[in-house]
XYZ file of C-alpha atoms in Angstrom:
189
model
C -3.444 -16.340 14.712
C -6.491 -19.216 14.210
C -5.112 -21.366 17.044
C -5.737 -18.983 19.757
C -8.068 -16.327 18.353
C -8.165 -12.212 18.169
C -8.212 -12.567 21.721
C -4.478 -13.607 22.279
C -3.301 -10.393 22.964
C -0.029 -10.464 20.439
C -2.008 -11.954 17.643
C -4.761 -9.601 17.885
C -2.978 -6.424 16.129
C -1.327 -7.835 13.581
C -3.596 -6.758 11.091
C -3.552 -3.165 12.302
C 0.298 -3.506 12.367
C 0.401 -4.643 8.735
C -1.562 -1.742 7.811
C 0.498 0.923 9.652
C 3.292 -0.587 7.617
C 1.573 -0.163 4.247
C 0.900 3.230 5.832
C 4.780 4.172 5.801
C 5.199 2.380 2.252
C 2.572 4.841 1.303
C 4.614 7.426 2.816
C 7.856 6.500 1.168
C 6.063 6.019 -2.139
C 4.493 9.759 -1.932
C 8.034 11.790 -0.580
C 10.204 9.487 -2.814
C 12.512 11.148 -5.771
C 12.654 7.244 -7.225
C 9.701 6.946 -9.407
C 11.986 7.055 -12.254
C 15.778 7.431 -12.480
C 18.486 6.536 -14.911
C 19.977 3.356 -15.034
C 23.117 3.690 -16.876
C 25.765 6.499 -17.040
C 25.208 9.485 -17.581
C 23.021 9.406 -14.902
C 20.690 12.587 -16.173
C 17.333 12.099 -15.167
C 15.427 11.392 -11.938
C 11.587 11.695 -11.366
C 8.838 11.843 -8.407
C 4.829 11.648 -8.674
C 5.606 15.660 -8.357
C 8.308 16.345 -11.092
C 10.991 15.367 -13.117
C 14.496 16.358 -12.832
C 17.314 16.653 -15.820
C 20.515 17.830 -15.681
C 22.884 18.502 -18.818
C 25.628 15.825 -18.079
C 27.133 14.062 -15.177
C 28.465 16.543 -13.022
C 25.916 19.473 -14.349
C 23.302 20.947 -11.730
C 19.609 19.285 -11.633
C 16.976 21.503 -13.116
C 13.291 20.279 -12.215
C 10.037 20.675 -13.703
C 6.628 19.811 -11.733
C 4.592 17.302 -13.071
C 1.769 18.632 -11.914
C 1.209 21.204 -15.002
C 0.608 17.662 -17.270
C -3.008 16.421 -17.102
C -2.184 12.806 -16.182
C 0.708 14.029 -13.462
C -2.366 16.049 -11.739
C -4.250 12.860 -12.156
C -1.816 10.236 -10.888
C -0.527 11.795 -7.702
C -4.335 12.737 -6.981
C -5.689 8.968 -7.685
C -2.583 7.926 -5.871
C -3.026 10.335 -3.181
C -6.974 9.273 -2.893
C -5.686 5.605 -2.153
C -3.447 6.588 0.093
C -5.472 8.733 2.324
C -8.651 5.697 2.793
C -5.464 3.347 3.869
C -4.962 5.917 6.185
C -8.344 6.015 7.567
C -8.246 2.058 7.339
C -5.460 2.028 9.396
C -7.339 4.446 12.121
C -10.619 2.743 12.045
C -8.636 -0.329 12.322
C -7.279 0.681 15.430
C -10.693 1.624 16.797
C -12.100 -1.845 15.639
C -9.209 -3.877 17.394
C -9.497 -1.988 20.702
C -13.107 -2.641 21.241
C -13.304 -5.260 23.831
C -16.132 -6.861 21.396
C -14.933 -7.264 18.396
C -17.744 -5.602 15.533
C -17.308 -8.097 12.583
C -19.443 -6.368 10.181
C -17.169 -3.095 11.127
C -14.031 -5.096 9.869
C -15.415 -6.271 6.603
C -16.468 -2.880 6.002
C -12.470 -1.736 6.542
C -11.692 -4.422 3.658
C -14.601 -3.227 1.347
C -12.807 0.255 2.069
C -8.763 -1.671 1.796
C -10.130 -2.727 -2.115
C -11.423 0.529 -3.113
C -7.875 2.702 -2.246
C -6.816 -0.447 -3.776
C -8.364 0.715 -6.835
C -6.934 3.989 -6.602
C -3.845 3.396 -5.927
C -3.251 1.144 -8.719
C -4.708 3.529 -11.082
C -2.333 5.885 -10.095
C 0.258 3.287 -10.493
C -0.483 2.770 -13.816
C -1.579 6.405 -15.403
C 2.019 7.466 -14.455
C 4.745 5.318 -16.188
C 2.201 4.881 -19.162
C 1.736 8.583 -19.870
C 5.332 9.795 -18.558
C 6.895 7.620 -20.744
C 4.559 8.945 -23.947
C 4.594 12.354 -23.312
C 8.631 13.226 -21.602
C 11.256 12.785 -23.665
C 13.818 10.236 -21.885
C 17.846 10.106 -22.519
C 19.603 6.746 -22.135
C 18.019 4.172 -20.435
C 15.945 4.449 -17.565
C 13.832 1.913 -14.900
C 10.981 2.282 -12.809
C 12.840 2.531 -9.197
C 12.491 2.069 -5.351
C 9.559 4.494 -4.619
C 7.674 3.339 -7.452
C 7.971 0.194 -5.688
C 6.922 0.791 -2.719
C 4.048 2.552 -4.275
C 3.269 -1.250 -5.927
C 3.913 -3.060 -2.373
C 1.370 -0.797 -0.490
C -1.303 -1.448 -3.499
C -0.444 -5.318 -2.993
C -0.792 -5.143 0.485
C -4.344 -3.181 0.221
C -5.428 -5.631 -2.089
C -4.359 -8.439 0.696
C -5.513 -7.077 3.988
C -8.577 -6.573 2.026
C -8.812 -9.897 1.647
C -7.958 -11.094 5.360
C -10.680 -7.965 6.310
C -13.219 -9.399 4.694
C -12.726 -12.886 4.970
C -12.096 -12.790 9.273
C -16.128 -12.105 9.846
C -16.567 -15.464 8.220
C -14.295 -17.299 11.251
C -16.422 -15.593 14.461
C -16.921 -18.617 16.143
C -14.018 -19.743 15.995
C -11.500 -16.570 16.679
C -14.395 -15.518 19.837
C -13.829 -19.020 21.282
C -17.344 -20.084 20.828
C -16.920 -23.338 18.725
C -16.340 -26.369 20.907
C -13.314 -28.334 19.851
C -12.950 -31.193 17.694
C -10.438 -33.858 18.687
C -9.967 -36.351 15.495
C -8.493 -38.988 18.128
C -10.924 -42.093 19.214
C -10.350 -43.918 22.061
C -10.608 -47.941 21.415
């Protein structure tokens, strides 16, 4: 990407593409039922960001209760949802920014700042959930935070990393736009 610059058509869309992948991971985390699952037999508990489900024995029927009845459940869901909405806004802004023929580098730096804010909200939700869940809800057996919770953390890490990319990109404006004369390290005898 640095060698050819952002005017190189295939490299221009890498950052918005990565943001789109982050949005997909966020959707998986929001909709997934695997935030917490029983690790060993009997598999009697599973939870998502929205509800906690239990069954009395291995073959029994799942009984679910909403986590929105708890203040911490609403706080975890709200903060993670705000972080996700900010990520979606950044994705839309990145598509607009990279679709314009002349890149607006201050606009790109603003997207990076907004990504850091999104990461803060996402991490707040991802920290509130396990701390309060494990202290306020009785758990049976050995439980683990599972795949959907991992997608939530992957989204938060992508927000941080992409925030750095978007904030640092304007520092190389001249190189990206091709305004710098190439430097050759070979000198003729």
